Coordinates of C-alpha atoms in Angstrom, one line a residue:
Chain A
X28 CA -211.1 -143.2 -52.8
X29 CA -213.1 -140.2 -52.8
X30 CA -210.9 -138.7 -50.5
X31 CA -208.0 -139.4 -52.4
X32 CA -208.9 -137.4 -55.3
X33 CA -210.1 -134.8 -53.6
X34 CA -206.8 -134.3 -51.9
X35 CA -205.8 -134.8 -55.5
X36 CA -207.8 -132.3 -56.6
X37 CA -207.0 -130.2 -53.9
X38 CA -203.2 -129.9 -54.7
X39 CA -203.8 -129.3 -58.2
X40 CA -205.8 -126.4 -57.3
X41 CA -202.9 -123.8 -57.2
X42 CA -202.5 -124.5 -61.0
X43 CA -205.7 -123.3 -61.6
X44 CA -204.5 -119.6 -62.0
X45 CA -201.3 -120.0 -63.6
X46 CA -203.0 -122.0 -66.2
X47 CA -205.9 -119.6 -66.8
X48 CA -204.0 -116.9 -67.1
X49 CA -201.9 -118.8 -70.0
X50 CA -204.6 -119.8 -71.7
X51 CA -206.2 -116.2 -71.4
X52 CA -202.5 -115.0 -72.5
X53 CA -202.6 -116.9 -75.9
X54 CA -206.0 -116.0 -77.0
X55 CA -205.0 -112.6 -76.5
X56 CA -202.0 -113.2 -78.6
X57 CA -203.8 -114.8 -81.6
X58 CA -206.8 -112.3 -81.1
X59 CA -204.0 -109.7 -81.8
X60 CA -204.3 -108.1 -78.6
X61 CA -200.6 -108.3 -77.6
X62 CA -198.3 -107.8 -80.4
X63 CA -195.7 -110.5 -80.6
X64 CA -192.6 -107.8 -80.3
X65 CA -193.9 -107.1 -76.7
X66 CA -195.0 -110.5 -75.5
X67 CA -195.1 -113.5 -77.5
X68 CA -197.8 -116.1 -77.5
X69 CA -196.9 -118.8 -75.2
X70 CA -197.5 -121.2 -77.7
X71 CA -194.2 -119.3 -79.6
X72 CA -192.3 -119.8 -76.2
X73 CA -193.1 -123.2 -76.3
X74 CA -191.9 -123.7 -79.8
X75 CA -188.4 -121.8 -78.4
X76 CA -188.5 -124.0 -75.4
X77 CA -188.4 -127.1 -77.8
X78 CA -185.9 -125.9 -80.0
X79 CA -183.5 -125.1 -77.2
X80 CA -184.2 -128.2 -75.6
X81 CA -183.0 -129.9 -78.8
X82 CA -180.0 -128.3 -79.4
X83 CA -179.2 -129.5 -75.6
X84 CA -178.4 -125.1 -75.1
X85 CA -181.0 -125.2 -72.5
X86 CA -180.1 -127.8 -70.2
X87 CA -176.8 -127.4 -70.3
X88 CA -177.5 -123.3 -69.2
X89 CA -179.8 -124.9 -66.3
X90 CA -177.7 -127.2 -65.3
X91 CA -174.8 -124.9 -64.9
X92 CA -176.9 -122.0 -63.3
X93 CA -178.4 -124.9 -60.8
X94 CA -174.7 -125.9 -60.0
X95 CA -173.9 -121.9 -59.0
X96 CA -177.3 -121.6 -57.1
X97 CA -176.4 -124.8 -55.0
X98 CA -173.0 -124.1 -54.4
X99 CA -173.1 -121.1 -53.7
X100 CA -176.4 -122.2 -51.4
X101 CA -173.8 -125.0 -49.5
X102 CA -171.3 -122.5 -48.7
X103 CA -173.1 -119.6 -47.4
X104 CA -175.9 -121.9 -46.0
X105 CA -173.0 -124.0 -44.2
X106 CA -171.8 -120.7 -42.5
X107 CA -174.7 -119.2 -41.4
X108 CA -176.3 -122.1 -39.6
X109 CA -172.8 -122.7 -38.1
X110 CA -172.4 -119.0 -37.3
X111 CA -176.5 -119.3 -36.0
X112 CA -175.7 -122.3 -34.2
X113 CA -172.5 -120.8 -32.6
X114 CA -174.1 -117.2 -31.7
X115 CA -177.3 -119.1 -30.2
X116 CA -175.6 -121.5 -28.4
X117 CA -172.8 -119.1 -26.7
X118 CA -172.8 -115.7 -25.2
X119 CA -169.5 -115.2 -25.5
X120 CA -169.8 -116.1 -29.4
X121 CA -172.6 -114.2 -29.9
X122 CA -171.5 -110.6 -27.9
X123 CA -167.9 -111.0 -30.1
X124 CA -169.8 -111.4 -33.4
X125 CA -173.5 -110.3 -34.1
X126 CA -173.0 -106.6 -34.0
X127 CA -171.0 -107.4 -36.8
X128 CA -173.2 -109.4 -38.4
X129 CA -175.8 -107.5 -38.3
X130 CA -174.3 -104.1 -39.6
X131 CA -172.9 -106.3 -43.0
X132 CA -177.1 -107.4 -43.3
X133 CA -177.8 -104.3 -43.8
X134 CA -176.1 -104.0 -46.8
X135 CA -177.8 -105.0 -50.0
X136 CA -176.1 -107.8 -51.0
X137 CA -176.2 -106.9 -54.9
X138 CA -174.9 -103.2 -54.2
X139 CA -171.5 -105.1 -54.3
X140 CA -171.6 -106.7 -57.5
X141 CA -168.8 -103.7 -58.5
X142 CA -166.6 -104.2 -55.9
X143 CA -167.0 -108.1 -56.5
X144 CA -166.3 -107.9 -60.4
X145 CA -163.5 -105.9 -59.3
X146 CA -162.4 -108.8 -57.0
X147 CA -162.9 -111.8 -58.7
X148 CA -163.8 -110.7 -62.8
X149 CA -166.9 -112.2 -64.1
X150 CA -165.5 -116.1 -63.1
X151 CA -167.0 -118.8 -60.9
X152 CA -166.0 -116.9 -57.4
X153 CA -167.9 -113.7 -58.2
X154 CA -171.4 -115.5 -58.6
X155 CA -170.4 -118.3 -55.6
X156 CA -169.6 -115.0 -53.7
X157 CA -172.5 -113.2 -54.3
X158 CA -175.4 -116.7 -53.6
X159 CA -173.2 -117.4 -50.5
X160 CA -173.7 -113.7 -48.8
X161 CA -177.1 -113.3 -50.1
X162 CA -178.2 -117.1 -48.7
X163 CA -176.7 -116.6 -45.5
X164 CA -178.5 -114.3 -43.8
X165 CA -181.6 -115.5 -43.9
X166 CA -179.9 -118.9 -42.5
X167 CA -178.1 -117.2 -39.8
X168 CA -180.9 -115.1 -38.7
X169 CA -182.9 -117.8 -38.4
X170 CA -181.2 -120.4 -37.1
X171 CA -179.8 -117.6 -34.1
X172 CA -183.6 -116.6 -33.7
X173 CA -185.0 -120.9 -33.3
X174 CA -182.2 -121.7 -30.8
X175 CA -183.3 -118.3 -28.6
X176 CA -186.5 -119.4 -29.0
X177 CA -186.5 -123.1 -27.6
X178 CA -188.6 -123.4 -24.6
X179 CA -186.3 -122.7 -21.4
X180 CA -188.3 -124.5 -19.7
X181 CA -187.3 -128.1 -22.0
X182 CA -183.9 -127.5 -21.2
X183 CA -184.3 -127.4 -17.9
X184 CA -186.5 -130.4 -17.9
X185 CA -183.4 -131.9 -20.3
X186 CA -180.7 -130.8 -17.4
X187 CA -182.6 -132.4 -14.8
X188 CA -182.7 -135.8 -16.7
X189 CA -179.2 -135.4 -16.9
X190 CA -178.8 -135.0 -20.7
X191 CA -175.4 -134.7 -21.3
X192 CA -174.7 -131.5 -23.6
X193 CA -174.3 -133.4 -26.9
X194 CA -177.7 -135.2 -26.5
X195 CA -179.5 -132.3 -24.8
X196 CA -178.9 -130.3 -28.3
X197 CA -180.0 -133.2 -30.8
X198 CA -182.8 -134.2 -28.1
X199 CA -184.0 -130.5 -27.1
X200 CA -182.5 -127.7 -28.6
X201 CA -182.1 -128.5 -32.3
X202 CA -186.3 -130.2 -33.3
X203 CA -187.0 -126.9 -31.0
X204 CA -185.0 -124.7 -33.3
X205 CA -186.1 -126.5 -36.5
X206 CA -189.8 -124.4 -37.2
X207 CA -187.3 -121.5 -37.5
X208 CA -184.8 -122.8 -39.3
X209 CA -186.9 -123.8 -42.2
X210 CA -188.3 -120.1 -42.7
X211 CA -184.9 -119.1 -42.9
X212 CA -184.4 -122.2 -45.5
X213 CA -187.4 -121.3 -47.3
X214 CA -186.0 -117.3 -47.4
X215 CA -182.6 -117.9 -48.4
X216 CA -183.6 -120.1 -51.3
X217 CA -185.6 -117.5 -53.3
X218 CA -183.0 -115.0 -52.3
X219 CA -180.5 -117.9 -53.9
X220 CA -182.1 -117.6 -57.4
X221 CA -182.7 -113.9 -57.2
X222 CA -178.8 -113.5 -56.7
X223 CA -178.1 -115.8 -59.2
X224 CA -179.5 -114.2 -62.3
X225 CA -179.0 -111.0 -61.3
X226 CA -175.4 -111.9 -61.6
X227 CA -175.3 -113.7 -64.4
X228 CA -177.4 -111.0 -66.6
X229 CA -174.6 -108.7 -65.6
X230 CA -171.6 -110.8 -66.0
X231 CA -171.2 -114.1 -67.0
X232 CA -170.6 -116.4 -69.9
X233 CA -173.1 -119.1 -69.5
X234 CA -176.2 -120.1 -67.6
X235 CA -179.6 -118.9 -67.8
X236 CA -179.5 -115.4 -66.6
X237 CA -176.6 -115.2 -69.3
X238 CA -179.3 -116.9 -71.9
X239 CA -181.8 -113.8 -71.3
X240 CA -179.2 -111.3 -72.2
X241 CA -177.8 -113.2 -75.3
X242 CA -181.9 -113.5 -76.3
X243 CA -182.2 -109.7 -75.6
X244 CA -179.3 -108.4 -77.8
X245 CA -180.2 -110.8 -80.9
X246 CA -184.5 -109.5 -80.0
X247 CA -185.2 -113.1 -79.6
X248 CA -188.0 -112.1 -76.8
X249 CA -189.5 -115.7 -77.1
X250 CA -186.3 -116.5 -75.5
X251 CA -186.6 -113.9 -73.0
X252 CA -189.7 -114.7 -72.0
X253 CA -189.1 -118.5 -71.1
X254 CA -186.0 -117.9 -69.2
X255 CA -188.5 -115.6 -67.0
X256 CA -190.7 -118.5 -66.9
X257 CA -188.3 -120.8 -66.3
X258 CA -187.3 -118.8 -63.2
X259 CA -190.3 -119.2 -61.9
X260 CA -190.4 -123.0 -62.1
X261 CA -187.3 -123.3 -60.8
X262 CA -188.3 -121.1 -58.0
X263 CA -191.0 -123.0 -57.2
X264 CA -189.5 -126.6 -57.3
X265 CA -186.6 -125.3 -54.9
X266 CA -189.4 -123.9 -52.5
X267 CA -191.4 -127.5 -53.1
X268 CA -188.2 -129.7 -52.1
X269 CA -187.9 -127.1 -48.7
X270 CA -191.7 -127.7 -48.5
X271 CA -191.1 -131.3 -48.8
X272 CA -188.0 -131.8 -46.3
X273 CA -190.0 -129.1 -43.9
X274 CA -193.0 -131.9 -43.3
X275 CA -191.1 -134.7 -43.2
X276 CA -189.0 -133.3 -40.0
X277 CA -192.2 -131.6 -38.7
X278 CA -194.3 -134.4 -38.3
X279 CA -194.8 -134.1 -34.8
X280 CA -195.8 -129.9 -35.3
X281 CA -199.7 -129.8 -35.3
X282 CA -199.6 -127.5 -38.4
X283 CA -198.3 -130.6 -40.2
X284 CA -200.7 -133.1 -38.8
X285 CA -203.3 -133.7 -41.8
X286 CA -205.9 -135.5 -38.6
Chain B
X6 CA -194.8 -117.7 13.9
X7 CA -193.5 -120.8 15.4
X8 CA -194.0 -124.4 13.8
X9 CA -196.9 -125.9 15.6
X10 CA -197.0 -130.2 15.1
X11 CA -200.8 -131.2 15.9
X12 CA -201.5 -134.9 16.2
X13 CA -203.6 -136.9 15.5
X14 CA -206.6 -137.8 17.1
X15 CA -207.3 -141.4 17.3
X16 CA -211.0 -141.0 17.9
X17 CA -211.0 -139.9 14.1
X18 CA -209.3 -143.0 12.7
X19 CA -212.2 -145.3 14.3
X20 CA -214.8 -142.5 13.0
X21 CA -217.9 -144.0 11.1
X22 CA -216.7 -141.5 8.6
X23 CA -214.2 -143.6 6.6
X24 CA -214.7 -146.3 4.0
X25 CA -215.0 -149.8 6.1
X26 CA -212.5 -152.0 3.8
X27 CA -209.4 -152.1 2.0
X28 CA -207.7 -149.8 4.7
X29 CA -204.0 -149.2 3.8
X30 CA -202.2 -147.4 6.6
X31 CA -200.2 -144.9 5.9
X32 CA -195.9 -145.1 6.1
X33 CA -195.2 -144.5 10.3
X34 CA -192.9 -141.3 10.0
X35 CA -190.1 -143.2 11.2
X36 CA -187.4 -145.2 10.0
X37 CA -185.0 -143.8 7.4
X38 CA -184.6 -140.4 6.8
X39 CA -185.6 -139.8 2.6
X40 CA -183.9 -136.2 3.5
X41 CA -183.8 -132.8 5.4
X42 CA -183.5 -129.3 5.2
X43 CA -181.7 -127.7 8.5
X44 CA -181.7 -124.1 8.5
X45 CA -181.9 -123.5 5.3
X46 CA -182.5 -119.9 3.8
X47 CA -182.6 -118.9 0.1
X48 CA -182.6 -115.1 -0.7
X49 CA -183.0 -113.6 -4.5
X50 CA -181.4 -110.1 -4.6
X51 CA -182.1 -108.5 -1.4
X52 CA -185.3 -110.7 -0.7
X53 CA -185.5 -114.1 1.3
X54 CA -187.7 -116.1 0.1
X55 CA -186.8 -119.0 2.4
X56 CA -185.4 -118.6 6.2
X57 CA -184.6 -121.0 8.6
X58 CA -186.6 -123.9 7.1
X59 CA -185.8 -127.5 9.1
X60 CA -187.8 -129.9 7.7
X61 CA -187.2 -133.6 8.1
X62 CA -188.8 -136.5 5.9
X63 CA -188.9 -139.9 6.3
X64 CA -188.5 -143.0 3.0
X65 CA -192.2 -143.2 1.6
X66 CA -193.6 -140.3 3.8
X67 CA -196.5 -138.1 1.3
X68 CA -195.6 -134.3 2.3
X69 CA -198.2 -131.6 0.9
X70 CA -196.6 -128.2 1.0
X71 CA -199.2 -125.4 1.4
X72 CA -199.0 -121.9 0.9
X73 CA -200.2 -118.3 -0.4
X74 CA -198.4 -117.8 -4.0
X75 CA -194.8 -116.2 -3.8
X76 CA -194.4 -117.8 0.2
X77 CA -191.4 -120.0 -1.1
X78 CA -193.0 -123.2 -1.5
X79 CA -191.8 -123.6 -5.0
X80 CA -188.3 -122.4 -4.1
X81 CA -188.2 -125.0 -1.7
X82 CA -189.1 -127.8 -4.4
X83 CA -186.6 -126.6 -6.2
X84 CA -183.8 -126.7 -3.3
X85 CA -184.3 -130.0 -2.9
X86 CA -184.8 -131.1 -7.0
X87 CA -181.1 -129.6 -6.7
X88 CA -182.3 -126.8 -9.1
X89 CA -181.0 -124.0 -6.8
X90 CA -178.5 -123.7 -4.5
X91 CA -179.7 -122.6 -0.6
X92 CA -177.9 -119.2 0.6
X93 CA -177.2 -120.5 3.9
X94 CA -178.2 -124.2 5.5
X95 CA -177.9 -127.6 4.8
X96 CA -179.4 -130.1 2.8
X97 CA -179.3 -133.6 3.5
X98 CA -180.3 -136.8 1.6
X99 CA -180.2 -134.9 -1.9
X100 CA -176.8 -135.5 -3.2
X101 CA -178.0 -138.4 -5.6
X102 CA -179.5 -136.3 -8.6
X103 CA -181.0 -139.2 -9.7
X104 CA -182.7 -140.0 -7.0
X105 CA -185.0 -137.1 -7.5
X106 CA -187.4 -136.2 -10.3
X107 CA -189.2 -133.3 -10.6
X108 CA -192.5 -132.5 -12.0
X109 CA -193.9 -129.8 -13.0
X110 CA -197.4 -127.8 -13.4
X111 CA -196.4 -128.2 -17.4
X112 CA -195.8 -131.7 -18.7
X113 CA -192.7 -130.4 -20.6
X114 CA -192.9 -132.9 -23.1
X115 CA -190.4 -132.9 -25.9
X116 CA -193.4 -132.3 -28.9
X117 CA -191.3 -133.3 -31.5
X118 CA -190.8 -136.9 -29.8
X119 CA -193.7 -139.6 -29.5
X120 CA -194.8 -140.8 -25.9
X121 CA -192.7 -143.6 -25.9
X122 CA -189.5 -141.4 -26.6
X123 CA -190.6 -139.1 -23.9
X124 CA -191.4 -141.6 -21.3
X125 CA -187.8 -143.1 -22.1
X126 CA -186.1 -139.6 -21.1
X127 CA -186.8 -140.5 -17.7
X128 CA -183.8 -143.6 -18.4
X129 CA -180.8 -141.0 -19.7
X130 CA -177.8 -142.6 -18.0
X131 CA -180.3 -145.4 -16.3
X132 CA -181.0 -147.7 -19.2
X133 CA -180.8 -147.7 -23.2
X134 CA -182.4 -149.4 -26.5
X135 CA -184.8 -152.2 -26.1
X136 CA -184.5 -152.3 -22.1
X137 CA -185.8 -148.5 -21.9
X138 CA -188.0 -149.1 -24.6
X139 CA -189.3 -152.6 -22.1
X140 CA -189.4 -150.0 -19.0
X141 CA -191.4 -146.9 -21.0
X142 CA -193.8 -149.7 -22.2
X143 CA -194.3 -150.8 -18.1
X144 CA -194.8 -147.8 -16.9
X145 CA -197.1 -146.3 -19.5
X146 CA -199.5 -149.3 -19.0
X147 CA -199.2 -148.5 -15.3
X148 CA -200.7 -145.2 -15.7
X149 CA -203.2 -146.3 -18.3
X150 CA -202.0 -145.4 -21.4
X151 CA -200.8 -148.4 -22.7
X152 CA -201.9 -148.1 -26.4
X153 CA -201.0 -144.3 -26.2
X154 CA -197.1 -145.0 -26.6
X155 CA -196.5 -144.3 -30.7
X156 CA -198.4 -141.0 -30.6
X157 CA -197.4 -137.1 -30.6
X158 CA -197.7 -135.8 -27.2
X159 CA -199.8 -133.1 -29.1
X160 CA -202.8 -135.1 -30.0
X161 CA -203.4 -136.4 -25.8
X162 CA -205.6 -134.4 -23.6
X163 CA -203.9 -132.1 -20.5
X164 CA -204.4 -134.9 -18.1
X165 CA -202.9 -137.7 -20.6
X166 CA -199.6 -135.0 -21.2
X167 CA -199.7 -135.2 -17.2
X168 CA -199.5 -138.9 -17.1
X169 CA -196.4 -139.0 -19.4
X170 CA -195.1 -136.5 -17.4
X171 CA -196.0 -138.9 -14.5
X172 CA -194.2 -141.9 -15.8
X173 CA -191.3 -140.5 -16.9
X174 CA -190.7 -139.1 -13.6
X175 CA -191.3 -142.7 -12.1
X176 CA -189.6 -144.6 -14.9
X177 CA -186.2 -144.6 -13.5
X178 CA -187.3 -145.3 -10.0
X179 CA -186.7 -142.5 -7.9
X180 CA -186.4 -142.5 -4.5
X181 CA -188.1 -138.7 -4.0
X182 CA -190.9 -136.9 -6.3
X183 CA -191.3 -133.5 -6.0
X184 CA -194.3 -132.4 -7.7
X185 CA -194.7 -128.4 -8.5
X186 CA -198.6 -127.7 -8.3
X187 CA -198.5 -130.7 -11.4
X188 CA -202.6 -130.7 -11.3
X189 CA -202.8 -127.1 -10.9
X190 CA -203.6 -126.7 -14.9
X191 CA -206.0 -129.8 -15.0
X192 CA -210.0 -129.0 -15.0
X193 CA -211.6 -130.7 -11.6
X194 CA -212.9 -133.9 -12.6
X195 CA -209.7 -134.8 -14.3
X196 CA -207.8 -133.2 -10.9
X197 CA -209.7 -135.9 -9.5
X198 CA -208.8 -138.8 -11.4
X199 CA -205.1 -137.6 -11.6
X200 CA -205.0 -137.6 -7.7
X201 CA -206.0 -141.2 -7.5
X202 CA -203.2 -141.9 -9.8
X203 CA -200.8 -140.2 -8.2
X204 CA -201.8 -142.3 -4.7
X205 CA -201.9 -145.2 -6.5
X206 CA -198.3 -144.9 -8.1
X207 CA -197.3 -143.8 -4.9
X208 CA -198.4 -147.2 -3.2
X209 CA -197.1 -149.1 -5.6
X210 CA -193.6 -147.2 -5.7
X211 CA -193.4 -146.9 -2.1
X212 CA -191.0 -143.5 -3.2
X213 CA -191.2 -140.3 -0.4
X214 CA -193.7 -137.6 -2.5
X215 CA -193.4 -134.0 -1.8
X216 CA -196.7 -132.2 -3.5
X217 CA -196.1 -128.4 -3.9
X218 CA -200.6 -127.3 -4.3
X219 CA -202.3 -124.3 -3.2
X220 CA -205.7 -126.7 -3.1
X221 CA -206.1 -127.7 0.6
X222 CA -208.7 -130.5 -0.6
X223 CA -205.7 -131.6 -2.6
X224 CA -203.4 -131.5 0.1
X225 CA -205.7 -133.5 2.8
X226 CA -207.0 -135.8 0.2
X227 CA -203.1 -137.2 -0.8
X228 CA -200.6 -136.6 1.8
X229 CA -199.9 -137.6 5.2
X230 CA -198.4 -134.7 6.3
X231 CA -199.3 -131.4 5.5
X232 CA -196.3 -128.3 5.7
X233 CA -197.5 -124.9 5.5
X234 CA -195.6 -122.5 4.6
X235 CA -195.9 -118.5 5.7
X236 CA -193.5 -115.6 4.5
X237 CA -190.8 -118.3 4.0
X238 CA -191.3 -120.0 7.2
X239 CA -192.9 -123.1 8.6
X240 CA -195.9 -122.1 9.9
X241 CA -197.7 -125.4 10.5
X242 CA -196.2 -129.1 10.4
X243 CA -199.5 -131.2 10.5
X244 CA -200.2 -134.9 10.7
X245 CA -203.2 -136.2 8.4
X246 CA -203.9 -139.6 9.8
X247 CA -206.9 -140.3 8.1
X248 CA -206.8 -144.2 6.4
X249 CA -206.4 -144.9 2.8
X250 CA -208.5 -145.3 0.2
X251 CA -209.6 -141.7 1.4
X252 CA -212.9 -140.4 0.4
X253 CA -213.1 -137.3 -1.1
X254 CA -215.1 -134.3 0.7
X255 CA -215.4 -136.6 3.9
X256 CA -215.4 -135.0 7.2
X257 CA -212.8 -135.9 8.2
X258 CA -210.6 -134.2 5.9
X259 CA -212.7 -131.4 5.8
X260 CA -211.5 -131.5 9.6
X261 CA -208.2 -131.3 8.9
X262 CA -208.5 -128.7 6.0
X263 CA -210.2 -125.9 8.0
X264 CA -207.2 -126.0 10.4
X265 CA -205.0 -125.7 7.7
X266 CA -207.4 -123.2 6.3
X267 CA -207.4 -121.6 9.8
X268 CA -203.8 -121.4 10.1
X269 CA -203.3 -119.8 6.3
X270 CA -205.7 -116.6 7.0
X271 CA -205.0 -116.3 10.7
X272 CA -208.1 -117.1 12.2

């Protein structure tokens, strides 16, 4: 019982800060320390908040800028951990394609967002484009990097046994490449909203990114402000889910043994 | 150096040395041939590791194979586990792959699978679903972790990992066990315990065991033949004919182990 809450109370420690620092936020706001045309009170983003939520403008921005950020995610997360898989997997596959690979990483993803509104205009494809480069990196990398690094010495120990090839990667190679693959999960999805709005503050027509720039040209910085926050909640509950998937595979990892 | 075969001596089977009961005498080296090496040389690069090893061994025989590190005894486990391929020579008796398991100084358990899962590797292509769940469950109470079977292999002691290891080598029944210095990482007492194991399973199995060590206690202590092996040759093919249950640090084996000893530093 005891123990329970305190594991309770445990997990409910990270909100200690974020919460102080609202509360410390809004006294300085009433106390007239912030003036409201820099940064409103959060109480006045809250009162936004509700009023958007009303009108429905609010989900309806979320839920299209969440569809973007998973699609997008699906596409360019499908190809890298194919690509990853492939390149770990085969020599051949890997010698023909990573020096490729890897000169493309080096490009900021977002120093194409001219070239790409030249390509595709400021429609679906230029924001799927852009989440699916940016997201697959960190997948490929990843992924390549866990298969290298399964233990040789499993797979011989799998070849001896006489795993045939098809059960000697679900058996061996694939748990031993998962650790890795979920850093590169974990990356690609912050890198998915980063992408995101920066594309849709520069071009797009709805969504939340779009929301901001609407709120900045009519000085509605309440508004401003709570798409920033909402950012960050989103950011979090996408990193949460990974979090969540990542110690449900990893139950046999110590790290993820609470004993 | 030529391969010198030293017999035994029967006034030290009748010694007042050994334990009075229970005696279980040891496989006669004859009848069927488990399998043998004839001429057989292995070379990496430029260097042999192996030359002109001919080795025969007989169904149920307990080999120890002795040496300094990097003389080839590992190489030669690995020969026959039909993990390398010899330069030059034949091997006979090792066509089967699934007649031989290999085990090595490192459990090389799969971490991410419980004991039971791991033990049941040993069935791949033997046996599936409730029957290899039936045979893991067998041979984990047979090396004493019976209630052991649901956990992570990373919670279990070095010697527990060991005696996974162990029965998933033995679940499928092989016929041949090499074993790669598989104590070698184990602290003494457990080295001990694992050793009476091993004999036991061995009795019980009947299978031939090769035992790769660089302990000579070890060596004397298990098997009842003892190969050494010098710069990739057979240096010393030696009969231990001392009776089971063998006690450890008797005089006897410490008989046997200063020839050995003898033969390894030239004295």
């Amino acid at each position: 019982m005891s123990s329970a809450l305190r594991s309770i109370g445990r997990s409910s420690l990270g909100w200690l800060l974020p919460a102080l620092l609202l509360a410390g936020w809004e006294g300085a706001s009433r106390a007239g320390l912030i003036p409201a045309n820099v940064l409103p009170a959060p109480s006045a983003v809250g009162e936004a908040f509700w009023k958007l939520l009303w009108s429905g403008e609010l989900i309806e921005n979320i839920r299209i800028s969440t569809l973007r950020a998973l699609s997008g995610f699906v596409i360019g997360g499908a190809i890298g951990f194919a690509l990853g898989l492939a390149n770990g997997l085969s020599a051949l596959s890997r010698e023909l394609t990573d020096t490729t690979l890897q000169m493309i990483r080096n490009i900021p993803h977002l120093a194409l967002i001219p070239l790409v509104i030249l390509w595709f205009g400021i429609d679906e494809e230029a924001k799927l484009f852009l989440v699916a480069l940016g997201v697959f990196f960190p997948i490929y990398v990843n992924t390549l990097l866990g298969i290298q690094g399964v233990d040789p010495q499993l797979v011989e120990m799998g070849r001896i046994y006489g795993m045939p090839r098809k059960e000697l990667f679900l058996r061996v190679i694939l748990p031993g490449a998962l650790p890795s693959i979920f850093v590169g999960l974990r990356y690609a999805l912050g890198i998915m909203w980063l992408t995101l709005i920066v594309a849709e503050t520069i071009s797009a027509s709805s969504g939340l990114g779009y929301m901001a720039m609407q709120a900045r040209e009519f000085l509605l910085i309440d508004v401003v402000v709570l798409s920033i926050l909402i950012y960050a909640l989103l950011g979090k509950l996408a990193d949460s889910l990974a979090r969540f998937l990542e110690r449900l595979s990893l139950q046999w990892h110590p790290a993820f043994q609470t004993v | 150096m030529t391969a010198a075969t030293i017999t035994a001596r029967h006034s030290f089977a009748n010694s007042a040395f050994t334990a009075p009961s229970a005696r279980i005498h040891t496989p006669e080296p004859a009848g069927k041939l488990a399998f043998s090496f004839r001429n057989v040389a292995k070379q990496f690069g430029g260097t042999e590791v192996l030359q002109g090893i001919s080795l025969d061994v007989y169904e149920g025989q307990f080999v120890a194979v002795i040496g300094k590190s990097g003389c080839g005894k590992s190489t030669l486990l690995r020969l026959l586990a039909g993990l390398d391929k010899p330069t030059s020579g034949e091997l006979a008796g090792t066509d089967d792959r699934r007649r031989t398991r290999i085990m090595f100084q490192e459990p090389r358990l799969l971490p991410w699978a419980r004991v039971i899962a791991n033990v049941e590797v040993g069935l791949t292509g033997i046996a599936k679903g409730e029957a290899a769940r039936q045979k893991s469950l067998e041979i984990l109470a047979e090396v004493g972790l019976a209630d052991r079977g649901g956990e992570w292999p990373s919670v279990l002691s070095g010697g527990q990992r060991q005696r996974v290891a162990l029965a998933r080598a033995l679940v499928g029944h092989p016929s041949i066990l090499a074993l790669d210095e598989p104590l070698g990482a184990l602290d003494a007492l457990t080295r001990i315990e694992m050793q009476q194991l091993l004999e036991r399973m061995w009795l019980a199995k009947k299978f031939t065991a090769v035992l790769v060590t660089h302990d000579v206690t070890e060596a004397v202590a298990l098997a009842d033949r003892v190969v050494v092996i010098d710069s990739g040759r057979i240096a010393l093919d030696l009969a231990i004919p001392v009776e089971r249950p063998r006690r450890h640090a008797s005089p006897e084996l410490a008989f046997f182990e200063r020839q050995i000893l003898d033969q390894l530093y030239n004295r």
